[in-house]
PDB file of C-alpha atoms in Angstrom:
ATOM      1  CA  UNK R  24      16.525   5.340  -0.400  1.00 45.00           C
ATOM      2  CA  UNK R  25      15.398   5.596   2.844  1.00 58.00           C
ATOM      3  CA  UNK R  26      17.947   4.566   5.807  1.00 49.00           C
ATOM      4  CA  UNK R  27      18.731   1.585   4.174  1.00 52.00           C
ATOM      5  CA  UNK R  28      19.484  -0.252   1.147  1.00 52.00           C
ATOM      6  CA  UNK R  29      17.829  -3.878  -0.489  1.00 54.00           C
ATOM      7  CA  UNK R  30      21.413  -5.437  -0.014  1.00 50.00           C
ATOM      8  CA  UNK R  31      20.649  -4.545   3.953  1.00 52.00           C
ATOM      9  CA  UNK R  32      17.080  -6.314   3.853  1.00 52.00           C
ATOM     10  CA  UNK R  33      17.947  -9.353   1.864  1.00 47.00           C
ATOM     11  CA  UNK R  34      20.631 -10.266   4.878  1.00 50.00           C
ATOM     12  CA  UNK R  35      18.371  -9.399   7.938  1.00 48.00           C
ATOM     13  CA  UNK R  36      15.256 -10.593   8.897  1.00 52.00           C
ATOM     14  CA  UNK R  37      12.637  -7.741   7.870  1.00 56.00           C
ATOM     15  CA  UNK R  38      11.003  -8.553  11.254  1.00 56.00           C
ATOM     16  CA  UNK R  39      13.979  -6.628  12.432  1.00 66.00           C
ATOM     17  CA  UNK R  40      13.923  -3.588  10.606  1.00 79.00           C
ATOM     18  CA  UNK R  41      12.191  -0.727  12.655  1.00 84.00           C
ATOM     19  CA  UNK R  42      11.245   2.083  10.870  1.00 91.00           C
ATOM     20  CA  UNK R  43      12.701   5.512  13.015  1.00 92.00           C
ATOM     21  CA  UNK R  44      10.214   8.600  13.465  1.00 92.00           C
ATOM     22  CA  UNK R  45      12.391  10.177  10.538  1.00 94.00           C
ATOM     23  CA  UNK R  46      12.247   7.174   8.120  1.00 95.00           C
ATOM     24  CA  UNK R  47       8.647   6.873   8.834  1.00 95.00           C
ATOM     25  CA  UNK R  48       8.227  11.212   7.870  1.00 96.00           C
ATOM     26  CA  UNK R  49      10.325  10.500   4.588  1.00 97.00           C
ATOM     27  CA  UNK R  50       8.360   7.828   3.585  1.00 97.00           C
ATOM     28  CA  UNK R  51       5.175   9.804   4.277  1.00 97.00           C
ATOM     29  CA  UNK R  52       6.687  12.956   2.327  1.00 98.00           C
ATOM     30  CA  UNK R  53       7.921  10.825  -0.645  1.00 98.00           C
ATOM     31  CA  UNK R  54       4.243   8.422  -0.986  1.00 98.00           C
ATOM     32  CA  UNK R  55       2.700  11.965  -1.037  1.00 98.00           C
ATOM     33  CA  UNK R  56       5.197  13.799  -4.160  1.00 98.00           C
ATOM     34  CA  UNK R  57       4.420  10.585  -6.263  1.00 98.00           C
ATOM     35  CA  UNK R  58       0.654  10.579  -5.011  1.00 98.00           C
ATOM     36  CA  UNK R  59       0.125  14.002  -6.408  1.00 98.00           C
ATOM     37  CA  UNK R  60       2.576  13.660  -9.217  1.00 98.00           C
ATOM     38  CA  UNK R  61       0.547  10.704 -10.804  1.00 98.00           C
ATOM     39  CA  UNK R  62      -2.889  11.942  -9.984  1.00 97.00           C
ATOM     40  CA  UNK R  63      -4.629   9.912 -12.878  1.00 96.00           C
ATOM     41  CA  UNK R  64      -4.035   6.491 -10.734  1.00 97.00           C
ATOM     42  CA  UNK R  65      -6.249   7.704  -8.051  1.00 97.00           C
ATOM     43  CA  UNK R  66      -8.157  10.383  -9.348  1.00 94.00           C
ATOM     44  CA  UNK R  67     -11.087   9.225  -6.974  1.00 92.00           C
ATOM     45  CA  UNK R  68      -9.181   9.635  -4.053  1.00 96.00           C
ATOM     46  CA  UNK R  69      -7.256  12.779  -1.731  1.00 97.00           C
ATOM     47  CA  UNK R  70      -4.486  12.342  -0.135  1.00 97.00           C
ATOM     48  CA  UNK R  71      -5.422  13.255   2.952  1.00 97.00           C
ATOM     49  CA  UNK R  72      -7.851  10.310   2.833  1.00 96.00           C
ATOM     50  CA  UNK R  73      -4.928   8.435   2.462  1.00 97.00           C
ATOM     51  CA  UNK R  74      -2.569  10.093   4.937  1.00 97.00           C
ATOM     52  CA  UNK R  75      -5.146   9.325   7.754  1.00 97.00           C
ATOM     53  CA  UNK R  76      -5.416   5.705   6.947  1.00 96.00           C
ATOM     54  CA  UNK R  77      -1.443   5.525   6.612  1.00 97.00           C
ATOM     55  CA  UNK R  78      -1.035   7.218  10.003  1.00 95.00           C
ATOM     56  CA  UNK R  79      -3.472   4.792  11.881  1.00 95.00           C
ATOM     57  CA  UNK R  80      -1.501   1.655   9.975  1.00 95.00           C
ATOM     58  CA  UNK R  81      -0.121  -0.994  11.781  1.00 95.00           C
ATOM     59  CA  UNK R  82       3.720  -1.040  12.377  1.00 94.00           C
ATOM     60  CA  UNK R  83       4.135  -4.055  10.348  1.00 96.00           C
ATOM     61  CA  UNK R  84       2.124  -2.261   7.664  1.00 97.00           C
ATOM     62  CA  UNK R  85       4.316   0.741   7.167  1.00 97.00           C
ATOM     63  CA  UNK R  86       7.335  -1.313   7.491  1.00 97.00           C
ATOM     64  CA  UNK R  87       6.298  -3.584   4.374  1.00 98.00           C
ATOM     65  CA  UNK R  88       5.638  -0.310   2.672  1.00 97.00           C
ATOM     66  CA  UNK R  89       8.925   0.727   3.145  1.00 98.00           C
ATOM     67  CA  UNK R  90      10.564  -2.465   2.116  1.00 98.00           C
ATOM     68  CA  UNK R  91       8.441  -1.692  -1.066  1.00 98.00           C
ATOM     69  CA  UNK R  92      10.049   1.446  -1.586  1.00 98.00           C
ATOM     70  CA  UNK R  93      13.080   0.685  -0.852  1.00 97.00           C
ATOM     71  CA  UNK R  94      13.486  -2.557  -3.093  1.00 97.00           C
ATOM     72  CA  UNK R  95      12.914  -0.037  -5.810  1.00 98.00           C
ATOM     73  CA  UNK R  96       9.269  -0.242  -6.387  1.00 98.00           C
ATOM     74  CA  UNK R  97       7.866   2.838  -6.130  1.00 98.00           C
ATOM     75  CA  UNK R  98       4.726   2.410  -4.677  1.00 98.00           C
ATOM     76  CA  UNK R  99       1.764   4.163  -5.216  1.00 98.00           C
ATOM     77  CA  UNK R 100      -2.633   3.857  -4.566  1.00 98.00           C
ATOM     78  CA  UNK R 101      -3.777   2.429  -7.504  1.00 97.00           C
ATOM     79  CA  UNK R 102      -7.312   2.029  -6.255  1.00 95.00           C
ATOM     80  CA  UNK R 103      -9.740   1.046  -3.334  1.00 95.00           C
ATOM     81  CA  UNK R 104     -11.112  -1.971  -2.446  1.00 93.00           C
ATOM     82  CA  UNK R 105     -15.162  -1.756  -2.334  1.00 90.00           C
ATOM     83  CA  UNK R 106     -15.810  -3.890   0.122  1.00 93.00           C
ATOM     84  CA  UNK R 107     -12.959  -3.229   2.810  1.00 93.00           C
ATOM     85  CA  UNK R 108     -12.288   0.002   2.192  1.00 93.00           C
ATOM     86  CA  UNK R 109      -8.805  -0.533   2.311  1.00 96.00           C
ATOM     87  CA  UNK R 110      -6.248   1.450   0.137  1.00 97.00           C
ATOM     88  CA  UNK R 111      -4.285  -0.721  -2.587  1.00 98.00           C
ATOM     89  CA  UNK R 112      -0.551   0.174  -3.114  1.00 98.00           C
ATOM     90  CA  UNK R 113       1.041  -1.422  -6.022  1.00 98.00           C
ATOM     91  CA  UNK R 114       4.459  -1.312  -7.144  1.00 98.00           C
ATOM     92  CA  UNK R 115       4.894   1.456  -9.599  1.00 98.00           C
ATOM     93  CA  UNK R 116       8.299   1.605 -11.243  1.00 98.00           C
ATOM     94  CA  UNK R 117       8.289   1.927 -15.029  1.00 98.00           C
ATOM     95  CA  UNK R 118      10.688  -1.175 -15.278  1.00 98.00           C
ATOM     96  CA  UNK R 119      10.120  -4.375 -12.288  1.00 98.00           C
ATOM     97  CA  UNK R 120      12.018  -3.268  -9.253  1.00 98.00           C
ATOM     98  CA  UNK R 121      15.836  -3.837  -9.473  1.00 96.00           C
ATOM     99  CA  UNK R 122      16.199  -4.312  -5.662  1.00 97.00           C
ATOM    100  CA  UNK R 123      14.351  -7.652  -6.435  1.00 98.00           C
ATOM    101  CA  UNK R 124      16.017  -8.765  -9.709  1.00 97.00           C
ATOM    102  CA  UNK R 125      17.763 -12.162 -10.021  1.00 97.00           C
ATOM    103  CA  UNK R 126      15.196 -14.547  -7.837  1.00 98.00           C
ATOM    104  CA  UNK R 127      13.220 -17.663  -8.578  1.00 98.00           C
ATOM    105  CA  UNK R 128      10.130 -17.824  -8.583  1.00 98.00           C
ATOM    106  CA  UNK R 129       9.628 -19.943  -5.219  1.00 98.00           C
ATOM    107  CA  UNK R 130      11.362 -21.671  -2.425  1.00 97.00           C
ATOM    108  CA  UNK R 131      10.722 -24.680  -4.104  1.00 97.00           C
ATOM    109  CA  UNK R 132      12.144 -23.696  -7.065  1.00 97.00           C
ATOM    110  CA  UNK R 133      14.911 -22.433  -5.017  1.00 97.00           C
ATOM    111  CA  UNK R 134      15.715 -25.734  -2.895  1.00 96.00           C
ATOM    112  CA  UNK R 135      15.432 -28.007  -6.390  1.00 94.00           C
ATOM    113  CA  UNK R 136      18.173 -25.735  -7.991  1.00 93.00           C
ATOM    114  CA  UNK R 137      21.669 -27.577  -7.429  1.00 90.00           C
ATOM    115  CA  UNK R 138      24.221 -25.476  -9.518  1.00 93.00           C
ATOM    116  CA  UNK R 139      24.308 -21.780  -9.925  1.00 94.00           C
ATOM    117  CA  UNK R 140      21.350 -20.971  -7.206  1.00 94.00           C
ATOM    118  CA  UNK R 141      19.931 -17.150  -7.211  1.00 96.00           C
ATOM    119  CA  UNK R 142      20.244 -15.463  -3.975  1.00 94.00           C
ATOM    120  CA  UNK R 143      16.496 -16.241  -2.936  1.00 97.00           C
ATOM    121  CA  UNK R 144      12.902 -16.368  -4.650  1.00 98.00           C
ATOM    122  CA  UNK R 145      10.067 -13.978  -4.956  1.00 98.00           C
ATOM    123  CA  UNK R 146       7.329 -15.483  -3.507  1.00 98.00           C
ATOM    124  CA  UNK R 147       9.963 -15.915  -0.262  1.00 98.00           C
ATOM    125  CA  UNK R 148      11.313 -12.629  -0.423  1.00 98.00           C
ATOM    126  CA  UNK R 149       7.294 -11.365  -0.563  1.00 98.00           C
ATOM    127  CA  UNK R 150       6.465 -13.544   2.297  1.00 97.00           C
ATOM    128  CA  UNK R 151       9.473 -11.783   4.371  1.00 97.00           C
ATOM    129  CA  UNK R 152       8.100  -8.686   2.967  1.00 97.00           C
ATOM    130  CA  UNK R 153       5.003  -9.210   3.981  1.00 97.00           C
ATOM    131  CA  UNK R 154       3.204  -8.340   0.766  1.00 98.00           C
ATOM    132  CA  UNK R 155       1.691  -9.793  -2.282  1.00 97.00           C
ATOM    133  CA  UNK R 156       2.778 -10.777  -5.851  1.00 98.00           C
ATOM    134  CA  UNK R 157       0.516  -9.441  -8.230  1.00 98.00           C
ATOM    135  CA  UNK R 158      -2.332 -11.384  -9.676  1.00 97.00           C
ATOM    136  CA  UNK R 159      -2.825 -11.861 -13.807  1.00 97.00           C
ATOM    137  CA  UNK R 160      -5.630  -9.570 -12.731  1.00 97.00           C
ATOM    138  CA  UNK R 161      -3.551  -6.877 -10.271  1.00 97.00           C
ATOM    139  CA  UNK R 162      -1.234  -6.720 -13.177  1.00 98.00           C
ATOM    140  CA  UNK R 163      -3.719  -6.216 -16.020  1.00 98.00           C
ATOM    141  CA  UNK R 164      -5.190  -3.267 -13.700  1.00 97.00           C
ATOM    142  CA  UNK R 165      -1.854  -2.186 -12.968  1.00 98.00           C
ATOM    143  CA  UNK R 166      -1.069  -2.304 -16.795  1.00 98.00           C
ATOM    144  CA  UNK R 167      -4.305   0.237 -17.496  1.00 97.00           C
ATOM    145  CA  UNK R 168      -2.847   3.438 -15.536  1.00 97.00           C
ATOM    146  CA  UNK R 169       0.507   3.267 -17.561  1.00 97.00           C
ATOM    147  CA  UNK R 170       3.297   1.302 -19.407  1.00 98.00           C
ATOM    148  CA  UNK R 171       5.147  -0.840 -17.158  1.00 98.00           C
ATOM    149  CA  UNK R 172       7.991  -3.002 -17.509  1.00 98.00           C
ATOM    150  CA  UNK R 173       8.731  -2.094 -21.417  1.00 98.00           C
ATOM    151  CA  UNK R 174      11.906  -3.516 -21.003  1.00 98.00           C
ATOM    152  CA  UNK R 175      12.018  -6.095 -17.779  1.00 98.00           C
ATOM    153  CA  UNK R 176       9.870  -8.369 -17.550  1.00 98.00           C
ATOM    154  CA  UNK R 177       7.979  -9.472 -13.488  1.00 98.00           C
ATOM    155  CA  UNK R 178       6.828 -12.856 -11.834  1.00 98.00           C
ATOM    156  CA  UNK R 179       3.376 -13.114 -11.187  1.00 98.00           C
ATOM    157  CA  UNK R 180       1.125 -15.330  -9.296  1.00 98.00           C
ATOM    158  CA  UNK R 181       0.736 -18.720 -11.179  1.00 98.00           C
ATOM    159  CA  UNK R 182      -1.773 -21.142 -10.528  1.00 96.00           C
ATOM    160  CA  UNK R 183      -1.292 -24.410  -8.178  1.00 95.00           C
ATOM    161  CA  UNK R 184      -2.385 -26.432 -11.032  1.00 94.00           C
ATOM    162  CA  UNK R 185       0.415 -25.015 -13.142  1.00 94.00           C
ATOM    163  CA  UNK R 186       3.022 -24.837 -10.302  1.00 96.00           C
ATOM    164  CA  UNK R 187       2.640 -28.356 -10.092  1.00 95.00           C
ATOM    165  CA  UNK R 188       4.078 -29.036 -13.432  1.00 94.00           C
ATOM    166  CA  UNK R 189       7.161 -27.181 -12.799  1.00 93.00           C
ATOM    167  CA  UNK R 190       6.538 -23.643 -14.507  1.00 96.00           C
ATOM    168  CA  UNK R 191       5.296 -20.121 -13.403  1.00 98.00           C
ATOM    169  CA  UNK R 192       3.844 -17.187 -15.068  1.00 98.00           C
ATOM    170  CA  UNK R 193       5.709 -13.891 -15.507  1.00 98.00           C
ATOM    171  CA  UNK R 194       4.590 -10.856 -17.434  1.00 98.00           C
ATOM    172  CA  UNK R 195       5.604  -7.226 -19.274  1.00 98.00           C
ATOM    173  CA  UNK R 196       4.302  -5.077 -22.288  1.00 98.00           C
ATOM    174  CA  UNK R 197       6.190  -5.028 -25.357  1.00 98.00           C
ATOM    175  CA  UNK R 198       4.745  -3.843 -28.542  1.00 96.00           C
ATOM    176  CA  UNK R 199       1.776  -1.758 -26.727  1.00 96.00           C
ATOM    177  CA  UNK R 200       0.345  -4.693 -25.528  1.00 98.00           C
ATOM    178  CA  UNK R 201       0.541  -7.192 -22.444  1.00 98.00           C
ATOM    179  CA  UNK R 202       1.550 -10.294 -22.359  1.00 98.00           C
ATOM    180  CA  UNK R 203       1.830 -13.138 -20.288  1.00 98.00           C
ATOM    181  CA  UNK R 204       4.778 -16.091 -20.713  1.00 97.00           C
ATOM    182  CA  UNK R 205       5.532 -19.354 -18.677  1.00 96.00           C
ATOM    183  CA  UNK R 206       9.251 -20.112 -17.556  1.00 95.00           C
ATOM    184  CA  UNK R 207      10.780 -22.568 -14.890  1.00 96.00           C
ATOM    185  CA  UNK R 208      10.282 -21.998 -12.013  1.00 97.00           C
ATOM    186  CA  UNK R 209      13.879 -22.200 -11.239  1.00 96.00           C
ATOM    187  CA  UNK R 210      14.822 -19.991 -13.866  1.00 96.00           C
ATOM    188  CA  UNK R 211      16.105 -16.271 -12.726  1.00 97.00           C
ATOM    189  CA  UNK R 212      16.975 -13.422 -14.635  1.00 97.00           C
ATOM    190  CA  UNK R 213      19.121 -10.218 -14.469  1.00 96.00           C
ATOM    191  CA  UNK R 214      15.821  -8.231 -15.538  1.00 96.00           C
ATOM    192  CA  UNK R 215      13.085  -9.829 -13.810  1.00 98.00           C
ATOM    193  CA  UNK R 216      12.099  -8.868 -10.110  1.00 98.00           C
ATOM    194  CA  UNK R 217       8.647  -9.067  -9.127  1.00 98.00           C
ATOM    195  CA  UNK R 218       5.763  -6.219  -8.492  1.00 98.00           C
ATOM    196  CA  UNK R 219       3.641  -6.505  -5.535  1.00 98.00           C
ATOM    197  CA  UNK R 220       0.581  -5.082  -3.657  1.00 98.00           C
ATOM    198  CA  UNK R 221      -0.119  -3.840  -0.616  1.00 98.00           C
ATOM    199  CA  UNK R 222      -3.321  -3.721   1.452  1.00 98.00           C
ATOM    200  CA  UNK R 223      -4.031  -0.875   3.906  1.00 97.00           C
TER     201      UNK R 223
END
């Protein structure tokens, strides 16, 4: 952890949090172990490539990387977008990130629960993060570098159309293989957070 702890962020407004010259060093040191550790998700790319474009990032930037990391998630560069140029971090953690188990999927979801309600929802506690939940398409790609959440399971993006109707998508691998399940939207579980990405 790094100066703080999930229970901290999910009771204060992230706008809040200020990363310190020592928090923001840490977090550089620790995004570069696991950069070179797992080479093979970026083996297109240096890290001193990505250093520069880290040190030129926005405030609000670093500080939703950090809430990344410090959620649990483990983020890493999983690739670069083409067009923008822009470095993708994904959440990287063999199982979905335990800082962000137990949530809804939405704030809808959340405000139609009447009994038992979780402590918040994922696409909420994204928003305040200021990241994104993965895609059925982030997550495939994420799915390709490794075997992730063999034993949790993560919300994903669902479609409007589907929203509507009163479910959401979640995914994980089991049997080698990834799959993709619908749930209630209000529905939360002990080992289900929710893996996002990060644009930089």
């Amino acid at each position: 952890m790094l100066g703080t702890t999930i229970s901290t962020v999910m009771k204060a407004s992230t706008a809040a949090i200020t990363l310190s010259s020592a928090q923001r060093e840490q977090l550089l040191l620790t995004l570069k172990a696991r950069f070179i550790q797992h080479a093979h998700r970026h083996a297109a790319l240096t890290w001193a490539e990505v250093q520069a474009r880290l040190l030129r990032a926005s405030k609000a930037k670093l500080r939703s990387l950090y809430l990344m990391e410090v959620s649990d998630g483990e983020p890493d560069v999983t690739g670069r977008d083409s067009k923008t140029g822009e470095f993708l971090f994904m959440d990287c953690a063999p199982q979905s990130p335990k800082g962000r188990y137990s949530l809804c999927y939405d704030d809808a979801a959340l405000a139609a629960r009447k009994l038992h309600k979780p402590k918040g929802s994922a696409m909420g506690m994204a928003e305040d993060m200021g990241v994104e939940i993965l895609s059925e398409e982030h997550y495939l790609a994420l799915q390709k570098l490794g075997e992730f959440d063999t034993k949790t399971s993560s919300w994903i993006q669902t479609p409007d159309e589907m929203r509507k109707l009163g479910d959401a998508l979640f995914g994980d691998r089991r049997f080698g293989r990834v799959f993709f399940y619908h749930n209630g939207a209000e529905s939360y579980y002990s080992g289900r957070g929710f893996r996002c990405m990060l644009r930089i």
